[in-house]
Coordinates of C-alpha atoms in Angstrom, one line a residue:
M448 CA 0.0 -0.1 0.0
K449 CA 2.9 2.3 0.7
G450 CA 4.1 2.0 -2.9
V451 CA 0.7 3.1 -4.3
F452 CA 0.6 6.2 -2.2
T453 CA 4.2 7.2 -2.8
V454 CA 4.1 6.7 -6.6
A455 CA 1.0 8.8 -6.9
P456 CA 2.6 12.4 -6.6
F457 CA 5.1 11.3 -9.3
T458 CA 2.4 10.1 -11.6
V459 CA 0.4 13.3 -11.0
A460 CA 3.4 15.5 -11.6
L461 CA 4.1 13.8 -14.9
G462 CA 0.5 14.0 -16.0
A463 CA 0.3 17.6 -15.2
T464 CA 3.6 18.3 -17.0
A465 CA 2.3 16.5 -20.1
A466 CA -1.0 18.4 -20.0
F467 CA 0.8 21.7 -19.6
A468 CA 3.1 20.9 -22.7
G469 CA 0.1 19.8 -24.7
A470 CA -1.7 23.0 -24.1
L471 CA 1.2 25.0 -25.4
A472 CA 2.0 22.9 -28.4
P473 CA 1.1 24.5 -31.8
R474 CA -2.0 23.2 -33.5
A475 CA -1.0 20.4 -35.9
K476 CA -3.2 21.9 -38.6
T477 CA -1.8 25.4 -38.5
P478 CA 1.9 25.4 -37.5
P479 CA 3.4 28.9 -37.6
V480 CA 4.5 30.0 -41.1
V481 CA 7.8 31.6 -41.7
V482 CA 9.7 33.2 -44.6
K483 CA 12.7 31.5 -46.1
G484 CA 14.1 33.2 -49.1
N485 CA 11.3 34.1 -51.5
A486 CA 8.8 31.6 -50.1
F487 CA 6.6 30.6 -47.1
Y488 CA 7.2 27.5 -45.2
A489 CA 5.2 25.7 -42.5
G490 CA 8.0 23.6 -40.9
N491 CA 9.9 22.1 -43.7
D492 CA 7.1 22.3 -46.3
R493 CA 6.5 25.1 -48.8
F494 CA 3.3 26.9 -48.0
Y495 CA 1.0 28.2 -50.8
I496 CA -1.7 30.6 -50.0
K497 CA -4.9 29.2 -51.2
G498 CA -7.6 31.5 -49.9
V499 CA -10.3 34.1 -50.2
D500 CA -10.9 37.7 -49.1
Y501 CA -13.4 37.7 -46.3
Q502 CA -15.3 40.9 -45.2
P503 CA -19.0 40.4 -44.7
G504 CA -20.6 43.9 -44.9
G505 CA -18.0 45.2 -47.2
S506 CA -16.1 48.5 -46.7
S507 CA -19.3 50.5 -46.5
D508 CA -20.5 48.6 -43.4
A509 CA -17.2 47.5 -41.8
A510 CA -17.7 44.8 -39.2
D511 CA -15.6 42.3 -37.6
P512 CA -16.4 38.8 -38.9
I513 CA -14.3 37.0 -36.4
A514 CA -15.5 38.7 -33.3
D515 CA -18.9 37.0 -33.7
E516 CA -18.7 33.3 -33.1
T517 CA -22.0 32.6 -34.8
I518 CA -20.9 34.4 -38.0
C519 CA -17.5 33.0 -38.2
K520 CA -18.6 29.3 -37.6
R521 CA -21.3 29.7 -40.2
D522 CA -18.7 30.7 -42.8
I523 CA -15.9 28.4 -41.6
E524 CA -18.1 25.5 -42.7
Q525 CA -18.1 27.0 -46.3
F526 CA -14.4 27.7 -46.2
K527 CA -13.8 23.9 -45.4
N528 CA -16.1 23.0 -48.3
L529 CA -14.1 25.3 -50.6
G530 CA -10.9 23.6 -49.6
I531 CA -9.0 26.8 -48.6
N532 CA -6.2 27.4 -46.1
T533 CA -6.2 31.1 -45.7
V534 CA -8.7 34.1 -45.4
R535 CA -7.8 37.7 -45.6
I536 CA -9.8 40.2 -43.3
Y537 CA -9.5 43.9 -44.1
T538 CA -11.0 45.2 -40.8
I539 CA -11.2 43.9 -37.3
D540 CA -12.3 45.4 -34.0
N541 CA -9.3 45.3 -31.8
S542 CA -11.3 45.9 -28.8
K543 CA -12.9 42.6 -28.9
D544 CA -11.8 39.0 -28.2
H545 CA -11.0 36.7 -31.1
T546 CA -10.0 33.5 -29.4
A547 CA -13.2 31.5 -30.3
C548 CA -13.1 32.2 -34.0
M549 CA -9.4 32.0 -34.4
N550 CA -9.4 28.7 -32.6
A551 CA -12.2 27.5 -34.9
L552 CA -10.2 28.6 -38.0
A553 CA -7.1 26.8 -36.6
D554 CA -9.2 23.6 -36.2
A555 CA -10.2 23.9 -39.8
G556 CA -6.6 24.3 -40.9
I557 CA -7.1 28.0 -41.9
Y558 CA -4.7 30.9 -41.5
L559 CA -5.5 34.5 -41.2
A560 CA -3.9 37.3 -43.4
L561 CA -4.9 40.4 -41.5
D562 CA -4.9 44.2 -42.5
V563 CA -3.9 46.2 -39.4
N564 CA -5.6 49.3 -40.6
T565 CA -9.3 50.3 -40.1
P566 CA -11.3 53.1 -42.1
H567 CA -10.4 55.7 -39.4
Y568 CA -7.0 54.6 -38.4
S569 CA -4.9 54.4 -41.6
I570 CA -2.5 56.5 -43.6
R571 CA -4.2 59.0 -45.8
Q572 CA -3.1 59.2 -49.4
D573 CA -3.4 62.9 -49.6
K574 CA -2.0 63.7 -46.2
P575 CA 0.4 60.8 -45.3
G576 CA 2.5 62.9 -42.9
P577 CA -0.1 64.1 -40.5
S578 CA -1.9 60.7 -40.5
Y579 CA 1.3 58.9 -39.5
N580 CA 1.1 59.7 -35.8
T581 CA 1.1 58.2 -32.2
P582 CA -2.6 57.5 -31.9
Y583 CA -2.5 55.6 -35.2
L584 CA 0.5 53.5 -34.3
Q585 CA -1.0 52.8 -30.8
N586 CA -4.0 51.4 -32.4
I587 CA -2.3 49.1 -35.0
F588 CA 0.1 48.0 -32.3
A589 CA -2.9 47.0 -30.2
T590 CA -4.1 44.9 -33.1
I591 CA -0.6 43.2 -33.3
D592 CA -1.0 42.5 -29.6
E593 CA -4.3 40.8 -30.0
F594 CA -3.4 38.5 -32.9
Q595 CA 0.3 37.7 -32.4
K596 CA -0.7 35.0 -29.9
F597 CA -2.4 32.8 -32.4
D598 CA -0.3 30.4 -34.5
N599 CA -2.7 30.7 -37.4
T600 CA -2.1 34.4 -37.8
L601 CA -0.1 34.1 -41.1
L602 CA 0.8 37.7 -41.8
F603 CA 0.0 41.4 -41.3
F604 CA -0.7 43.9 -44.1
S605 CA 0.7 47.4 -43.2
G606 CA -1.4 48.9 -46.0
N607 CA -3.8 48.2 -48.9
E608 CA -3.8 50.1 -52.1
V609 CA -2.6 53.4 -50.5
I610 CA -0.6 53.9 -53.7
N611 CA -3.2 53.5 -56.5
N612 CA -2.0 56.0 -59.1
V613 CA 1.0 58.1 -59.9
P614 CA 0.3 61.1 -57.5
T615 CA -0.3 58.8 -54.5
S616 CA 3.2 57.2 -54.9
K617 CA 4.3 60.1 -52.8
A618 CA 2.8 58.3 -49.8
A619 CA 5.1 55.3 -50.2
P620 CA 7.7 56.4 -47.6
W621 CA 5.0 56.5 -44.9
V622 CA 3.6 53.1 -45.8
K623 CA 7.0 51.7 -45.7
A624 CA 7.7 53.4 -42.4
V625 CA 4.5 51.6 -41.0
T626 CA 6.0 48.2 -42.0
R627 CA 9.3 49.1 -40.3
D628 CA 7.5 50.2 -37.1
I629 CA 5.3 47.0 -36.9
K630 CA 8.5 44.8 -37.4
Q631 CA 10.2 46.7 -34.7
Y632 CA 7.3 46.4 -32.4
I633 CA 7.0 42.7 -33.0
G634 CA 10.7 42.2 -32.3
N635 CA 10.8 44.5 -29.1
R636 CA 7.8 42.9 -27.6
K637 CA 9.5 39.5 -28.2
Y638 CA 6.7 38.1 -30.2
R639 CA 7.3 35.4 -32.8
P640 CA 8.5 36.9 -36.2
I641 CA 5.1 37.2 -38.0
P642 CA 5.7 38.5 -41.6
V643 CA 4.7 42.1 -42.4
G644 CA 4.2 43.5 -45.9
Y645 CA 2.0 45.5 -48.3
S646 CA -0.8 44.8 -50.6
A647 CA -0.5 46.9 -53.8
A648 CA -3.2 48.0 -56.2
D649 CA -3.8 46.5 -59.7
I650 CA -2.1 49.4 -61.7
D651 CA 0.5 49.2 -64.5
D652 CA 2.0 52.7 -63.9
N653 CA 4.2 51.8 -60.9
R654 CA 3.4 48.2 -59.6
I655 CA 7.0 47.1 -60.3
E656 CA 8.4 50.3 -58.7
T657 CA 6.4 49.7 -55.6
A658 CA 7.4 46.1 -55.4
H659 CA 11.1 47.1 -55.5
Y660 CA 10.7 50.0 -53.1
M661 CA 9.2 47.8 -50.5
N662 CA 12.1 45.4 -50.7
C663 CA 15.0 47.9 -50.9
G664 CA 17.0 49.4 -48.1
T665 CA 18.2 48.0 -44.8
D666 CA 16.6 44.9 -43.4
D667 CA 14.5 46.7 -40.8
E668 CA 12.9 48.7 -43.6
R669 CA 12.2 46.0 -46.0
S670 CA 8.9 44.1 -46.2
D671 CA 8.9 40.4 -45.4
F672 CA 6.7 39.8 -48.5
F673 CA 4.9 41.7 -51.2
A674 CA 1.3 41.1 -52.5
F675 CA -0.6 42.8 -55.2
N676 CA -4.2 42.7 -56.5
D677 CA -4.4 41.5 -60.1
Y678 CA -7.6 41.1 -62.2
S679 CA -5.8 40.9 -65.5
W680 CA -6.6 37.3 -66.3
C681 CA -10.1 37.4 -67.8
A682 CA -11.2 34.1 -69.3
P683 CA -10.7 33.0 -71.9
S684 CA -7.0 33.9 -71.5
S685 CA -3.7 32.3 -71.0
F686 CA -0.4 32.8 -69.1
T687 CA 1.0 35.1 -71.8
T688 CA -2.2 36.8 -72.9
S689 CA -3.1 37.9 -69.4
T690 CA 0.4 39.3 -69.0
W691 CA 1.0 37.1 -66.0
S692 CA 4.1 35.8 -67.7
K693 CA 5.6 39.2 -67.9
K694 CA 5.0 39.9 -64.2
V695 CA 6.7 36.6 -63.4
D696 CA 9.7 37.6 -65.6
A697 CA 10.0 41.2 -64.1
L698 CA 10.1 39.7 -60.6
Q699 CA 12.1 36.5 -61.2
D700 CA 14.9 37.8 -59.1
Y701 CA 12.8 39.2 -56.3
S702 CA 14.1 38.0 -52.9
I703 CA 10.9 37.9 -50.8
P704 CA 7.7 36.0 -51.2
I705 CA 5.1 37.3 -53.7
F706 CA 1.4 36.4 -53.9
L707 CA -1.9 37.8 -55.1
S708 CA -3.9 39.5 -52.4
E709 CA -6.9 39.7 -54.6
Y710 CA -7.7 38.0 -58.0
G711 CA -10.7 36.9 -60.0
C712 CA -11.8 39.0 -63.0
T713 CA -15.5 39.6 -63.5
K714 CA -15.4 41.2 -66.9
T715 CA -16.1 37.7 -68.3
A716 CA -17.4 34.5 -66.6
R717 CA -15.3 33.4 -63.8
T718 CA -14.3 29.9 -64.8
W719 CA -11.1 30.1 -62.7
E720 CA -8.9 28.9 -65.5
E721 CA -6.0 30.8 -64.0
I722 CA -5.8 28.7 -60.9
P723 CA -3.9 25.6 -62.5
T724 CA -1.2 28.1 -63.7
L725 CA -1.0 30.1 -60.4
Y726 CA -0.1 26.8 -58.6
S727 CA 2.1 25.4 -61.3
D728 CA 5.8 25.5 -61.9
K729 CA 5.3 28.5 -64.3
M730 CA 4.7 30.6 -61.3
S731 CA 5.9 28.8 -58.2
P732 CA 9.5 29.9 -58.4
V733 CA 8.2 33.5 -57.8
Y734 CA 4.7 33.3 -56.6
S735 CA 3.2 31.7 -53.5
G736 CA -0.5 31.4 -54.4
G737 CA -3.3 33.9 -53.9
L738 CA -6.6 35.1 -52.4
V739 CA -9.8 35.1 -54.4
Y740 CA -11.9 38.3 -54.2
E741 CA -14.4 37.9 -52.5
Y742 CA -16.4 35.7 -50.2
T743 CA -19.7 37.5 -49.8
K744 CA -21.9 39.4 -52.2
E745 CA -21.6 43.1 -51.4
G746 CA -22.2 46.7 -52.7
D747 CA -23.4 47.8 -56.0
A748 CA -24.1 45.9 -59.2
V749 CA -20.4 46.0 -60.2
Q750 CA -19.2 44.9 -56.7
Q751 CA -21.8 42.2 -56.5
K752 CA -20.3 40.2 -59.3
F753 CA -17.5 39.1 -57.1
G754 CA -19.4 37.4 -54.2
L755 CA -19.1 33.7 -53.8
V756 CA -22.0 33.4 -51.4
E757 CA -25.0 35.6 -50.5
V758 CA -25.8 36.2 -46.8
E759 CA -29.3 35.2 -45.9
S760 CA -29.0 35.4 -42.1
D761 CA -26.5 35.0 -39.3
S762 CA -26.7 31.3 -39.7
E763 CA -27.2 30.8 -43.3
V764 CA -25.6 31.7 -46.7
T765 CA -26.6 30.7 -50.2
E766 CA -23.7 29.6 -52.6
R767 CA -23.7 31.5 -55.8
P768 CA -22.6 29.9 -59.1
D769 CA -18.8 30.9 -58.7
F770 CA -18.6 29.0 -55.5
N771 CA -18.7 25.4 -56.8
T772 CA -16.7 26.4 -60.0
L773 CA -14.0 27.8 -57.7
K774 CA -14.3 24.8 -55.4
A775 CA -13.7 22.4 -58.4
A776 CA -10.6 24.5 -59.6
L777 CA -9.0 24.6 -56.1
A778 CA -9.3 20.9 -55.7
K779 CA -7.3 20.4 -58.8
A780 CA -4.6 22.9 -57.9
D781 CA -1.5 20.8 -57.4
P782 CA 1.6 22.8 -56.4
P783 CA 4.9 21.3 -57.5
A784 CA 6.7 19.0 -55.1
G785 CA 9.5 20.1 -52.9
N786 CA 10.3 23.9 -52.8
G787 CA 8.6 24.5 -56.3
G788 CA 11.7 26.3 -57.5
A789 CA 11.9 28.8 -54.7
K790 CA 15.2 30.5 -53.9
N791 CA 16.5 30.1 -50.4
S792 CA 18.3 33.4 -50.4
G793 CA 18.6 36.6 -52.4
S794 CA 19.7 40.3 -52.4
P795 CA 17.4 43.2 -51.6
S796 CA 16.0 45.2 -54.5
K797 CA 17.6 48.4 -55.8
C798 CA 15.5 51.4 -54.8
P799 CA 13.7 52.8 -57.8
T800 CA 14.7 56.2 -59.1
K801 CA 12.2 59.1 -59.3
S802 CA 10.4 59.1 -62.7
P803 CA 7.2 60.4 -64.2
T804 CA 5.4 57.5 -62.8
W805 CA 7.3 57.2 -59.4
L806 CA 7.4 60.5 -57.5
V807 CA 9.6 59.3 -54.5
S808 CA 12.9 61.1 -54.9
D809 CA 15.1 59.0 -52.5
D810 CA 15.0 56.1 -50.0
K811 CA 14.7 58.2 -46.8
L812 CA 11.8 57.2 -44.4
P813 CA 10.1 59.4 -41.7
K814 CA 11.3 59.0 -38.1
M815 CA 8.8 57.3 -35.9
P816 CA 6.9 59.7 -33.7
E817 CA 8.8 60.1 -30.5
N818 CA 5.8 59.5 -28.2
A819 CA 5.2 56.1 -30.0
K820 CA 8.5 54.7 -28.9
K821 CA 7.1 54.1 -25.4
F822 CA 5.0 51.2 -26.8
F823 CA 8.1 49.2 -27.4
K824 CA 8.6 48.8 -23.7
D825 CA 5.2 49.4 -22.2
G826 CA 3.0 47.8 -24.9
A827 CA 0.3 49.4 -26.8
G828 CA -2.5 49.0 -24.3
D829 CA -6.1 48.5 -25.3
G830 CA -7.3 48.9 -28.9
V831 CA -9.9 51.5 -29.7
G832 CA -12.0 49.3 -31.8
L833 CA -14.3 50.5 -34.7
D834 CA -15.9 53.3 -32.7
G835 CA -12.8 55.4 -32.0
P836 CA -12.6 59.0 -32.9
G837 CA -10.0 58.3 -35.6
S838 CA -6.3 59.4 -36.0
Q839 CA -6.0 60.7 -39.6
D840 CA -6.2 64.4 -38.7
L841 CA -4.5 64.4 -35.3
G842 CA -1.1 65.6 -36.5
D843 CA 1.9 64.6 -34.3
E844 CA 4.1 64.3 -37.4
S845 CA 7.5 62.7 -36.8
G846 CA 9.6 65.5 -38.1
G847 CA 12.7 64.6 -40.0
F848 CA 14.0 61.3 -41.4
A849 CA 15.1 58.2 -39.7
T850 CA 18.7 56.8 -40.0
P851 CA 18.7 53.6 -42.1
G852 CA 19.0 50.6 -39.7
S853 CA 17.6 52.5 -36.7
G854 CA 14.3 50.5 -36.9
A855 CA 16.0 47.3 -35.9
P856 CA 14.5 45.8 -32.6
T857 CA 16.4 46.4 -29.4
A858 CA 14.4 43.7 -27.5
T859 CA 13.8 45.8 -24.4
G860 CA 10.1 45.0 -24.2
S861 CA 8.4 42.4 -22.1
V862 CA 5.5 40.2 -23.3
T863 CA 2.2 40.8 -21.7
G864 CA -0.1 38.8 -23.8
S865 CA -1.9 35.7 -22.5
S866 CA -2.0 32.3 -24.2
T867 CA -4.9 30.6 -25.9
G868 CA -5.8 27.4 -27.4
S869 CA -4.1 28.1 -30.7
S870 CA -1.2 30.0 -29.4
S871 CA 2.3 28.8 -29.9
S872 CA 5.5 28.7 -28.0
S873 CA 7.5 28.5 -31.1
G874 CA 9.7 31.1 -32.7
T875 CA 13.1 31.6 -34.3
S876 CA 14.7 35.1 -33.8
A877 CA 12.0 36.4 -31.3
A878 CA 10.9 35.0 -28.1
T879 CA 7.5 33.4 -27.8
A880 CA 4.2 35.1 -27.9
V881 CA 2.9 32.9 -25.1
R882 CA 3.7 33.7 -21.5
I883 CA 5.0 30.5 -20.1
P884 CA 4.7 30.4 -16.3
P885 CA 7.9 29.5 -14.6
F886 CA 8.3 25.7 -14.6
S887 CA 9.1 24.1 -11.2
F888 CA 10.6 20.7 -10.9
A889 CA 9.6 20.6 -7.3
P890 CA 6.6 18.2 -7.8
L891 CA 8.9 15.8 -9.8
V892 CA 11.8 16.0 -7.1
C893 CA 9.3 15.4 -4.3
G894 CA 7.7 12.5 -6.1
M895 CA 11.0 10.9 -6.9
V896 CA 12.2 11.3 -3.3
L897 CA 9.0 9.7 -2.0
L898 CA 9.3 6.9 -4.5
A899 CA 13.0 6.2 -3.7
S900 CA 12.3 6.3 0.1
S901 CA 9.5 3.8 -0.3
L902 CA 11.6 1.4 -2.3
L903 CA 14.5 1.8 0.1
G904 CA 12.1 1.2 3.0
G905 CA 10.6 -1.9 1.4
A906 CA 14.1 -3.2 0.8
M907 CA 15.1 -2.7 4.4
L908 CA 11.9 -4.5 5.5
L909 CA 13.0 -7.4 3.3

């Protein structure tokens, strides 16, 4: 009888330790994705984005689809039916909790590509300087705090189509500064290294210049990936007729991952004939998949052509004709084996020179507002959500230019986030996003001592 009672603490301690380790283990379906060379990898496997853009309500009625468990679980069933692995969300409410929906997405094997901006907290095209300020950075950093703790947070977009013509190319330095600041915040808060990059507009004037600009300069300033919205393949078409071949050729030496953040032309019937090419060896050495625009039917007659489903109620959607056509096309998408021709390393791009279509004269970036630097140590605090007063006209300009390399993390921060079911303790160059309580060996030691004493006592009795 003594042996039973003395072994029990040891058994309980081991059980508790195993349960603790299991709670912290990354979800098997959504291991953290990292950038290696010009591609994404989940563990040792090349990761191709196969997803849809997801914003029920559209831009005119911005709402957070993953703050409402009923809404997100309704749609996750459709995502599983489509066979996708990623959703992009343009607007979230960072004052709300997203644990239930992020865990549900993770259980379905689905990652989140998240825009950090909201309609009232973003960089203005016409006034980029004044809109780049401390309240703005505080709010997007609060969004980082909320989502860094989930393994299936795939990446953050620092901006979307801020540059959508020649005149707005002047805003590029501020967009790039936001990318730099988010990367520095992630590093200083010791979060896992979540990729940060930009989603560019579907314009020919300066798409390539924008791509090279976001990938030039010092490592702290460069994007981790580049994405662009591309509607140029309108069926019937081909790799060459659509000009996709020219874009692959123009970016064949690009050293960071590229993917389509929106695609799916509606000028003709959407047969999705472009999908086999997107996931073939014609594009895989440069591209890492893409996101179809868009999941729900929204807006005016032109916009409504894009929707894959129509929302009937909080619990029901109706599949539109494009849904099953896309499902069939995605099911046949078969990326090449191995690394798909991706490069493991590469050199930064050369910064584009000023031209009639690119109005940025040099590679200088604005300094981060001085008052915003406190967030590196103290954290951003609570997000303002979708009802905040807005930051675009609050001034607090940074004043002056930053020294190249000054945005590198100094790792002075301390992690204050809490762990959740889909949180991970993994990471490479940054510490974990999960606060792991100090582990004590005391229960194990005590159990072993008691066990040894019991065995010794039994031997002496013999």
